[in-house]
PDB file of C-alpha atoms and ligand atoms in Angstrom:
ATOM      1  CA  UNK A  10       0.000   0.000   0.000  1.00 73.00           C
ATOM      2  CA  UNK A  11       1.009   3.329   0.970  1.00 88.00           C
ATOM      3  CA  UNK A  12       4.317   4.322   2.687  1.00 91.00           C
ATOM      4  CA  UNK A  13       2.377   6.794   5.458  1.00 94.00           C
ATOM      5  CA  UNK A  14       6.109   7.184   7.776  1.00 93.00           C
ATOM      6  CA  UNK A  15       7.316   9.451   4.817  1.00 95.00           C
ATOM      7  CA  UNK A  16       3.735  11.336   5.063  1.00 97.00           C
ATOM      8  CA  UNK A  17       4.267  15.011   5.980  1.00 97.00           C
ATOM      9  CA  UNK A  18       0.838  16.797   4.809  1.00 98.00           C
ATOM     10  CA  UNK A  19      -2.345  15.920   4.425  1.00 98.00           C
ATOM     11  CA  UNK A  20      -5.997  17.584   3.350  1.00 98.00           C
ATOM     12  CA  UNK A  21      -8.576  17.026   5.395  1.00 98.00           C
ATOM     13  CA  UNK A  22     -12.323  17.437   3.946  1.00 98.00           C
ATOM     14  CA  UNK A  23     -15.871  17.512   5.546  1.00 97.00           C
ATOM     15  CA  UNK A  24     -17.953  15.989   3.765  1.00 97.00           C
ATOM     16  CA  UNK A  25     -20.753  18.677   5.009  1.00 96.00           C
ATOM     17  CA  UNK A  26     -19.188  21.327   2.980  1.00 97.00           C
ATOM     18  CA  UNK A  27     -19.700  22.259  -0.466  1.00 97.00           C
ATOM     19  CA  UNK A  28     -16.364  22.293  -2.579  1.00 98.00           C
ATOM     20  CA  UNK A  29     -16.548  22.892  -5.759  1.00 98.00           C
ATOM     21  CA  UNK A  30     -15.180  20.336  -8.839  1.00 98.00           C
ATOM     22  CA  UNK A  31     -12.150  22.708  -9.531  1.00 98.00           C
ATOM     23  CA  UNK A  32     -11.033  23.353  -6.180  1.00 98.00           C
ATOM     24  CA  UNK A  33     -11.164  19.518  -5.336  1.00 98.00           C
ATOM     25  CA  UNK A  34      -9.100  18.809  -8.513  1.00 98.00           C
ATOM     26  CA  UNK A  35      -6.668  21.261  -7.373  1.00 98.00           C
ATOM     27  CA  UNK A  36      -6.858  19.691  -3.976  1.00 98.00           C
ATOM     28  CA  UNK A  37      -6.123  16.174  -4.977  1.00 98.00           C
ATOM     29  CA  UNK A  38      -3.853  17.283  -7.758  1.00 98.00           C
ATOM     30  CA  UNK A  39      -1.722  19.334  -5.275  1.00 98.00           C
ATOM     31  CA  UNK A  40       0.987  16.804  -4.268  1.00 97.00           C
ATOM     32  CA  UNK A  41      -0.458  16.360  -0.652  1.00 98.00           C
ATOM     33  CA  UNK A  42      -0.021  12.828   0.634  1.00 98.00           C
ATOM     34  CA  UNK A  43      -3.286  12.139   1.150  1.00 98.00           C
ATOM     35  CA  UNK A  44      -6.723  13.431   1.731  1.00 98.00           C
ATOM     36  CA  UNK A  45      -8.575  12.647   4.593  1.00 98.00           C
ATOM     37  CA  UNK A  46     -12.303  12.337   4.778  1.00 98.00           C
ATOM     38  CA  UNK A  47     -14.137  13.821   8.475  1.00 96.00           C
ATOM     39  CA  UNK A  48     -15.864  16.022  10.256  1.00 93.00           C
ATOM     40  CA  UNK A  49     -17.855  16.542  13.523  1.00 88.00           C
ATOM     41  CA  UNK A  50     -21.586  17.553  12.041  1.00 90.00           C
ATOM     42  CA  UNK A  51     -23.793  16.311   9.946  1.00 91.00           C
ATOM     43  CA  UNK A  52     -21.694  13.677   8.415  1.00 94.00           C
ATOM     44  CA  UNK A  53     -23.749  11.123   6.489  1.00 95.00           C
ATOM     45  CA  UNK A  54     -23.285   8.376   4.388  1.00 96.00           C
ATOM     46  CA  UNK A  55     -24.228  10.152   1.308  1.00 96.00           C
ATOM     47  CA  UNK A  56     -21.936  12.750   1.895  1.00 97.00           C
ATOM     48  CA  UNK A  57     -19.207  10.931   2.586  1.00 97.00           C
ATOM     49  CA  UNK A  58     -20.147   8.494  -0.263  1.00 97.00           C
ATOM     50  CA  UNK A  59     -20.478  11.455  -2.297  1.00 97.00           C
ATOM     51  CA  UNK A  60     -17.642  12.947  -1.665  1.00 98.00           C
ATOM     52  CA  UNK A  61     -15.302   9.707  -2.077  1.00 98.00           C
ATOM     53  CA  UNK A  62     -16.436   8.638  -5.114  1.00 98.00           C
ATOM     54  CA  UNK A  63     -15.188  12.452  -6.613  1.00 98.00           C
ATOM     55  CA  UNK A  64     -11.827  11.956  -5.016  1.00 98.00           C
ATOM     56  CA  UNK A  65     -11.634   8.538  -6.382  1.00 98.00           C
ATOM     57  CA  UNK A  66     -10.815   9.834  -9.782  1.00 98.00           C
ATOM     58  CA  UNK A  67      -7.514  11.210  -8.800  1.00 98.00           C
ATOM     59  CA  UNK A  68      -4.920   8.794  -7.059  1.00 97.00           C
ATOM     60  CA  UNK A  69      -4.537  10.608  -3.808  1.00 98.00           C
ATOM     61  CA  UNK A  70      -4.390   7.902  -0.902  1.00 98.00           C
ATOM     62  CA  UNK A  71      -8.420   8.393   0.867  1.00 98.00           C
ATOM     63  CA  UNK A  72      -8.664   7.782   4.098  1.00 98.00           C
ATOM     64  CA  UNK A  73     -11.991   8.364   6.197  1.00 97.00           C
ATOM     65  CA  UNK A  74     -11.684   8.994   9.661  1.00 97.00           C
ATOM     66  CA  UNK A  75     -14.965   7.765  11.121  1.00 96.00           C
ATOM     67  CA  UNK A  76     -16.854   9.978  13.382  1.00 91.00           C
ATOM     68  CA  UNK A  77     -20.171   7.757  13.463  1.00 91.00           C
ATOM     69  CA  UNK A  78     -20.277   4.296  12.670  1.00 91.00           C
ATOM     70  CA  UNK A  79     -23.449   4.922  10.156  1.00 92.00           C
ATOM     71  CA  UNK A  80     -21.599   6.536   7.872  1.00 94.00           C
ATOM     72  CA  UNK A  81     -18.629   4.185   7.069  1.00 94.00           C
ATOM     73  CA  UNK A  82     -18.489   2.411   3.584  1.00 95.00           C
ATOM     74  CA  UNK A  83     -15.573   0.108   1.771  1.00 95.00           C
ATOM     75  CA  UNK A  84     -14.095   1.829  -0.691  1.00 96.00           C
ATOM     76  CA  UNK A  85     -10.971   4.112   1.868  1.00 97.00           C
ATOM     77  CA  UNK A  86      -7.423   3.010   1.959  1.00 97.00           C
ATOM     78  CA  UNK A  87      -7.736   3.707   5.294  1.00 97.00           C
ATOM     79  CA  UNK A  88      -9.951   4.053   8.093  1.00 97.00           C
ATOM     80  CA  UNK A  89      -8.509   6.189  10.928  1.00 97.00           C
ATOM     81  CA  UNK A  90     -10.055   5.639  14.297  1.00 97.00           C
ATOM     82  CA  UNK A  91      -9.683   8.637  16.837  1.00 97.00           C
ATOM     83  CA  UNK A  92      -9.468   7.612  20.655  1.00 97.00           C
ATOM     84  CA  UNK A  93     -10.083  10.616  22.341  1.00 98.00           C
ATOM     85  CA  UNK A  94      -7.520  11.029  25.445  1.00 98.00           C
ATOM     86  CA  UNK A  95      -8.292  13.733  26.642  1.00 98.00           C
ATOM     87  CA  UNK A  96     -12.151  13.278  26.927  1.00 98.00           C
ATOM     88  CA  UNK A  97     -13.755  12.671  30.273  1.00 98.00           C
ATOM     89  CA  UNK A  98     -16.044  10.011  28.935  1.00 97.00           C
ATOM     90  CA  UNK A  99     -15.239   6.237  28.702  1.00 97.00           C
ATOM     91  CA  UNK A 100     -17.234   6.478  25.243  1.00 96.00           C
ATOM     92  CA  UNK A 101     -15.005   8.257  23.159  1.00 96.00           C
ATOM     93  CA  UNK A 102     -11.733   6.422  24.010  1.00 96.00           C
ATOM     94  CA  UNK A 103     -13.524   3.378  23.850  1.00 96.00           C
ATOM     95  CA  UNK A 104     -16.884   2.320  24.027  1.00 96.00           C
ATOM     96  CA  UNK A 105     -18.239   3.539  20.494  1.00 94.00           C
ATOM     97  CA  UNK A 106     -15.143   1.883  19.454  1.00 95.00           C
ATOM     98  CA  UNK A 107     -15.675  -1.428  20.913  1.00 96.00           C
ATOM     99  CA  UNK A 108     -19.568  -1.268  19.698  1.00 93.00           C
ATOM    100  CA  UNK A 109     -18.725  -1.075  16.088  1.00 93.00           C
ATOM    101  CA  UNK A 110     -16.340  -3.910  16.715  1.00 94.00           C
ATOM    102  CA  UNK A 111     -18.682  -6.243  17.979  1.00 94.00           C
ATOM    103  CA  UNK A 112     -21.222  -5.509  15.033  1.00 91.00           C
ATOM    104  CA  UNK A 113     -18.459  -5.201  12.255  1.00 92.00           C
ATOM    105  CA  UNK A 114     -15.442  -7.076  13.847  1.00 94.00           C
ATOM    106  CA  UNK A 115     -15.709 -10.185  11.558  1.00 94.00           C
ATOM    107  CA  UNK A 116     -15.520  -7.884   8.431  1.00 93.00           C
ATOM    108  CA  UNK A 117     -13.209  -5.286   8.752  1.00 94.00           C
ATOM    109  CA  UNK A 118      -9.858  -5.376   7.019  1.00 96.00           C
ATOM    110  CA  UNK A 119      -7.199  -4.481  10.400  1.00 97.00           C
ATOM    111  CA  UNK A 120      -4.659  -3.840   7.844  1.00 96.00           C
ATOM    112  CA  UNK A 121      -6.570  -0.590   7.188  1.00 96.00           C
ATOM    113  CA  UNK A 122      -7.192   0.381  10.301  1.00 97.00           C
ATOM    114  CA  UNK A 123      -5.386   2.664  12.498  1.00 97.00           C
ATOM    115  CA  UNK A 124      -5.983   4.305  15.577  1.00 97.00           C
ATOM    116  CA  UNK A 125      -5.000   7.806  16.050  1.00 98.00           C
ATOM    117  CA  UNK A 126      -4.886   9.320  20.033  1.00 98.00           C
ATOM    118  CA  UNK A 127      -6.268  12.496  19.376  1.00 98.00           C
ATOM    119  CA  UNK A 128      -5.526  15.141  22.389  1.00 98.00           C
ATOM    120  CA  UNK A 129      -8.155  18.031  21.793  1.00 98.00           C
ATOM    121  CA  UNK A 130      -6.149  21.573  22.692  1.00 98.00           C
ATOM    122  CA  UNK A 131      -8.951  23.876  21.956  1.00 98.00           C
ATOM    123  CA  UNK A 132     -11.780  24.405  24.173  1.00 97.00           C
ATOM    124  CA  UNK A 133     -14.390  26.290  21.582  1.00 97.00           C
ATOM    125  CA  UNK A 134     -14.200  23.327  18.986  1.00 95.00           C
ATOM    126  CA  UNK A 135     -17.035  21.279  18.531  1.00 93.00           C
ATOM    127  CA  UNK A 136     -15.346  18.425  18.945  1.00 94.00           C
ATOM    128  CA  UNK A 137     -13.787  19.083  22.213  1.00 96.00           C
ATOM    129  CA  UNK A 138     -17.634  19.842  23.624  1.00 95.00           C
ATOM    130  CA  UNK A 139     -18.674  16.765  21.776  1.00 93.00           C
ATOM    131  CA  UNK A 140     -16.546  14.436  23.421  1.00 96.00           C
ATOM    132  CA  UNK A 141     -16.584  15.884  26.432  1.00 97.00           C
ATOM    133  CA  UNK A 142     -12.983  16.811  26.368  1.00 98.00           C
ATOM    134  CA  UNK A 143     -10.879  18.105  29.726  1.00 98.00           C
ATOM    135  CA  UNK A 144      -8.051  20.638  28.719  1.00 98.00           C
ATOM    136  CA  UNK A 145      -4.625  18.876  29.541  1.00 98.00           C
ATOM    137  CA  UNK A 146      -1.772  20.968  31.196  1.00 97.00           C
ATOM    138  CA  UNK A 147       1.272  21.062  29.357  1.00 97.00           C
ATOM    139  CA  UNK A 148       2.787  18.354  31.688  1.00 98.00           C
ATOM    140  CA  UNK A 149      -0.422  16.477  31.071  1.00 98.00           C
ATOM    141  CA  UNK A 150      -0.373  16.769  27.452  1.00 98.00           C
ATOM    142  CA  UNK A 151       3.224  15.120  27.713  1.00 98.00           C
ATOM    143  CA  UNK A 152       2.055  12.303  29.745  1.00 98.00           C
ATOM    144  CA  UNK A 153      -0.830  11.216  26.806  1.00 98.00           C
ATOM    145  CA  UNK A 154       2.106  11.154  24.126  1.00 98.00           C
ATOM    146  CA  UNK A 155       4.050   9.421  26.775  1.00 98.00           C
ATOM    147  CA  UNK A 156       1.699   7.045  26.861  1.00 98.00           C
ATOM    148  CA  UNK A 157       0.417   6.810  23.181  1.00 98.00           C
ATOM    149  CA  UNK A 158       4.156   5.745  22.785  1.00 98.00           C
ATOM    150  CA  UNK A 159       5.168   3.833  25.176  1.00 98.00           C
ATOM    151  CA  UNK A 160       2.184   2.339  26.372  1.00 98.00           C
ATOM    152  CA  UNK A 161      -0.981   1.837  23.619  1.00 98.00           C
ATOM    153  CA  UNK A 162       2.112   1.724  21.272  1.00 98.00           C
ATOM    154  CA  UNK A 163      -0.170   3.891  18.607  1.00 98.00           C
ATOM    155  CA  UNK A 164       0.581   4.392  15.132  1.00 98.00           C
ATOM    156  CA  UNK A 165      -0.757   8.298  15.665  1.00 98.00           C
ATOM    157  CA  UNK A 166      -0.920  10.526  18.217  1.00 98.00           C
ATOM    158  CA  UNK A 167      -3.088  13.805  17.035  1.00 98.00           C
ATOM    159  CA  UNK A 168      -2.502  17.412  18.858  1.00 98.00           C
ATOM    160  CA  UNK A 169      -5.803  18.618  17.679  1.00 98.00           C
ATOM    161  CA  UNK A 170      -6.438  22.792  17.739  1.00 98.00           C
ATOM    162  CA  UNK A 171      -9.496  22.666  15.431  1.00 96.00           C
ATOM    163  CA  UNK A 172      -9.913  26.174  14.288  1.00 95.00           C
ATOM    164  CA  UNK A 173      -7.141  27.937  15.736  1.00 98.00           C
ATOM    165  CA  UNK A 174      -3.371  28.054  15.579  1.00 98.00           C
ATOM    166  CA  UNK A 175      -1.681  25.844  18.624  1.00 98.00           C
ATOM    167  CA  UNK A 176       1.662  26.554  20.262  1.00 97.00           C
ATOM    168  CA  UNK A 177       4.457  25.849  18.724  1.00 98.00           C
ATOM    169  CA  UNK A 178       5.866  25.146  21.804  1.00 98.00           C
ATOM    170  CA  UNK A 179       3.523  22.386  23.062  1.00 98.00           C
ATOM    171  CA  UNK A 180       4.297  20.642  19.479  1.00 98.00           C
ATOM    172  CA  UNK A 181       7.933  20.726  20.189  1.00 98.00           C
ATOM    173  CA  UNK A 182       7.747  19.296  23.238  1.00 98.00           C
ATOM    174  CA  UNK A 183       5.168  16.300  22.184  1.00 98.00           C
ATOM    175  CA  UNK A 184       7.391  15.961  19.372  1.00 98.00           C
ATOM    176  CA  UNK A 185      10.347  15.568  21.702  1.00 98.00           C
ATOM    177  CA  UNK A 186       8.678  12.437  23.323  1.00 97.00           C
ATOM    178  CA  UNK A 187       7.577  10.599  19.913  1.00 98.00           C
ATOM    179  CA  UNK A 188       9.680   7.957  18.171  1.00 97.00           C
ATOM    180  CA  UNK A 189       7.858   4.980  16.788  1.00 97.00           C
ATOM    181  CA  UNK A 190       4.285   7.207  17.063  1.00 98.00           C
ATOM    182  CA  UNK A 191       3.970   9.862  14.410  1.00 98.00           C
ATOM    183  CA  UNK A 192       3.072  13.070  15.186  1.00 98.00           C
ATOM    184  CA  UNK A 193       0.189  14.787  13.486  1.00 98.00           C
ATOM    185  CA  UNK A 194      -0.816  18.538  14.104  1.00 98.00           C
ATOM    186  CA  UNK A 195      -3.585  19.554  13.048  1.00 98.00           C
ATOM    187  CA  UNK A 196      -5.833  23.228  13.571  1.00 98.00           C
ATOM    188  CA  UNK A 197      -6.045  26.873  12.051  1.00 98.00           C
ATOM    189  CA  UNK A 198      -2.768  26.521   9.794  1.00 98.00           C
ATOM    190  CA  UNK A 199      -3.842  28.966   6.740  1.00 98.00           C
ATOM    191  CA  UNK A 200      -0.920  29.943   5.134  1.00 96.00           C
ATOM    192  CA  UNK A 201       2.894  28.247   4.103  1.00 97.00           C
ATOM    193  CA  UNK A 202       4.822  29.907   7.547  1.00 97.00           C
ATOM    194  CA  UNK A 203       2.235  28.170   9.796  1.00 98.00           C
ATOM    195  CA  UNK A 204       2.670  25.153   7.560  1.00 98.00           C
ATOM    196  CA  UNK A 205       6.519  25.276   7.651  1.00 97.00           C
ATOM    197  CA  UNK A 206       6.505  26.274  11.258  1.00 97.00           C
ATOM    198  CA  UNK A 207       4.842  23.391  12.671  1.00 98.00           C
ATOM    199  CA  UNK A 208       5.781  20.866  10.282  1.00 97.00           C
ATOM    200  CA  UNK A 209       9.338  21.871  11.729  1.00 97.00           C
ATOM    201  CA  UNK A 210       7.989  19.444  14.693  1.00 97.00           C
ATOM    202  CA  UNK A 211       4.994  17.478  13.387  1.00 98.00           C
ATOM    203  CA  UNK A 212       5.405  14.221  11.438  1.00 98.00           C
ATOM    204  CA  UNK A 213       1.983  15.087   9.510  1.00 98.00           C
ATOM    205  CA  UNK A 214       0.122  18.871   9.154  1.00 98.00           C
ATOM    206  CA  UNK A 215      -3.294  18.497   8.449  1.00 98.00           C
ATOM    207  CA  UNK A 216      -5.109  21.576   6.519  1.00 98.00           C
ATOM    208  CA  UNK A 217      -9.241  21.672   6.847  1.00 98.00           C
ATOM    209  CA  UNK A 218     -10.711  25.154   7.136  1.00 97.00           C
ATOM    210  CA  UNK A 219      -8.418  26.818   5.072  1.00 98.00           C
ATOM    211  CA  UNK A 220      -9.386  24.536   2.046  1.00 98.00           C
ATOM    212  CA  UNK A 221     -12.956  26.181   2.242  1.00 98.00           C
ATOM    213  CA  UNK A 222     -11.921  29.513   3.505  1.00 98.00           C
ATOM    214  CA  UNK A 223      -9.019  30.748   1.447  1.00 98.00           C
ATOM    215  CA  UNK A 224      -8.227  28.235  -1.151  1.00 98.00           C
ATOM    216  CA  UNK A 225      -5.264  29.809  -2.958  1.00 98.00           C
ATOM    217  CA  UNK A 226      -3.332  30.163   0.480  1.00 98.00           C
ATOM    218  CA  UNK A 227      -4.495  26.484   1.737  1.00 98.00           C
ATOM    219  CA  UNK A 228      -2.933  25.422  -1.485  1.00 98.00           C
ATOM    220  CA  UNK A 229       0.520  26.716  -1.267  1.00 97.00           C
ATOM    221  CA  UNK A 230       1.228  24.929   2.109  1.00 98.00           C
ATOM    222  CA  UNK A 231       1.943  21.368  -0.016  1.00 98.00           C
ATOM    223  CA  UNK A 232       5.345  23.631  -1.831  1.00 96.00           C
ATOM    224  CA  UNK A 233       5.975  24.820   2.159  1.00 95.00           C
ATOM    225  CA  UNK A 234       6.256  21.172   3.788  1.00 95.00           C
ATOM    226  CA  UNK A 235       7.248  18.967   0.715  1.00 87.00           C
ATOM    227  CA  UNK A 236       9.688  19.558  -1.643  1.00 69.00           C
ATOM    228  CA  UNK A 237       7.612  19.158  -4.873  1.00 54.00           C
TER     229      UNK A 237
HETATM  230  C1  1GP B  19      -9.358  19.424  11.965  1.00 73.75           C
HETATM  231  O1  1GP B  19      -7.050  19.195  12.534  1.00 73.75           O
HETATM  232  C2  1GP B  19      -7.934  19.472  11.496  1.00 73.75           C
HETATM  233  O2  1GP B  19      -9.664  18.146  12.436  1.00 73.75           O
HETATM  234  C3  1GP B  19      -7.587  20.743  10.782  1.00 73.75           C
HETATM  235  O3  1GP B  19      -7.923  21.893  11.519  1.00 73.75           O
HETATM  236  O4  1GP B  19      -9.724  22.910  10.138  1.00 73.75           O
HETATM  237  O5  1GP B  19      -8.377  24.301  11.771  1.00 73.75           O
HETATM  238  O6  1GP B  19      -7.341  23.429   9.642  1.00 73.75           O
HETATM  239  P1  1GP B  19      -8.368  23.209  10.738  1.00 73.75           P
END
């Protein structure tokens, strides 16, 4: 399949927003490593249905990272399965996990599946109300990686800012604690310095907003991380 350690950006698309067929072109045409399908509302099976089978005819890895279990469907090179760490309910590290396991478990393909540990850094995203998320301290926020690492030994561990630009700092010093677990940032990057400056510590960026909000700029932060 796909060599994902030598992944350093990646698109990520809701498949509740409109984009239009040149934009999406230009998105899967860009040289990004992949494009991954999520969001946190109103995702649906059409949508994301929809909105694979228009990626499909470029040959950008697709990935889906599956927010409810209703609207997963074959067809991904990947499936990427958030465990939330920093949420204060059993549910979202686990449970909704371990329910779609028991209905799906004798049909899923686990050499497509990975789990990512997301930590949620920013209190007015959805997702961080959503899944009921507790702000970590820095110290805190090391002990998670610590133990994505060393302990769940998974493939990804996600500092997730959703919507807003994180600290550089906090990166560096997740980074610091990350050898076999990839790092992916993720949250308000929206031009190439934010790109360049956090893939300086991140394994993977990941660009969502700025795809729908300023395309031209979103675009340019491929040439920033990759040399093309
Ligand atoms: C969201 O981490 C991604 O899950 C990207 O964040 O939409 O803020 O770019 P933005």
């Amino acid at each position: 399949m796909y060599n994902m350690a030598e992944w350093r950006h990646v698109f990520k698309l809701d498949p509740a927003k409109e984009i239009d067929d040149e934009l999406l072109e230009k998105i899967c045409e860009s040289g990004t490593d992949a494009i991954i399908v999520g969001g946190t509302d109103n995702v649906t099976l059409d949508g994301v249905l929809q909105l694979l089978s228009r990626i499909r005819r470029y040959t950008v890895p697709c990935i889906l990272e599956i927010s409810t279990i209703d609207s997963v469907t074959p067809g991904f090179d990947y499936y990427f399965v958030p465990m939330v760490l920093n949420s204060q309910e059993k549910k979202w590290m686990m449970d909704a996990q371990h329910e779609a396991v028991v209905e799906y478990g004798d049909i899923i393909d686990w050499d497509q599946m990975r789990a990512e540990g997301y930590c949620i850094m920013n209190k007015d995203a959805k997702v961080y109300e959503h899944a009921g998320c507790k702000l970590p301290t820095t110290e805190e926020t090391i002990a998670y990686a610590r133990m994505a690492e060393h302990l769940f030994h998974l493939p990804f561990f996600y500092l997730e800012y959703s919507g807003v630009y994180g600290d550089p700092k906090i990166v560096e010093a997740v980074k610091r604690e990350l050898k076999q677990t990839k790092l992916i940032y993720g949250g308000g990057i929206t031009h190439k310095e934010q790109a360049e400056e956090m893939s300086a510590f991140a394994d993977i960026i990941v660009v969502g907003n700025a795809v729908y909000e300023n395309s031209k700029e979103a675009l340019k932060t491929v040439g920033a991380v990759k040399a093309l």
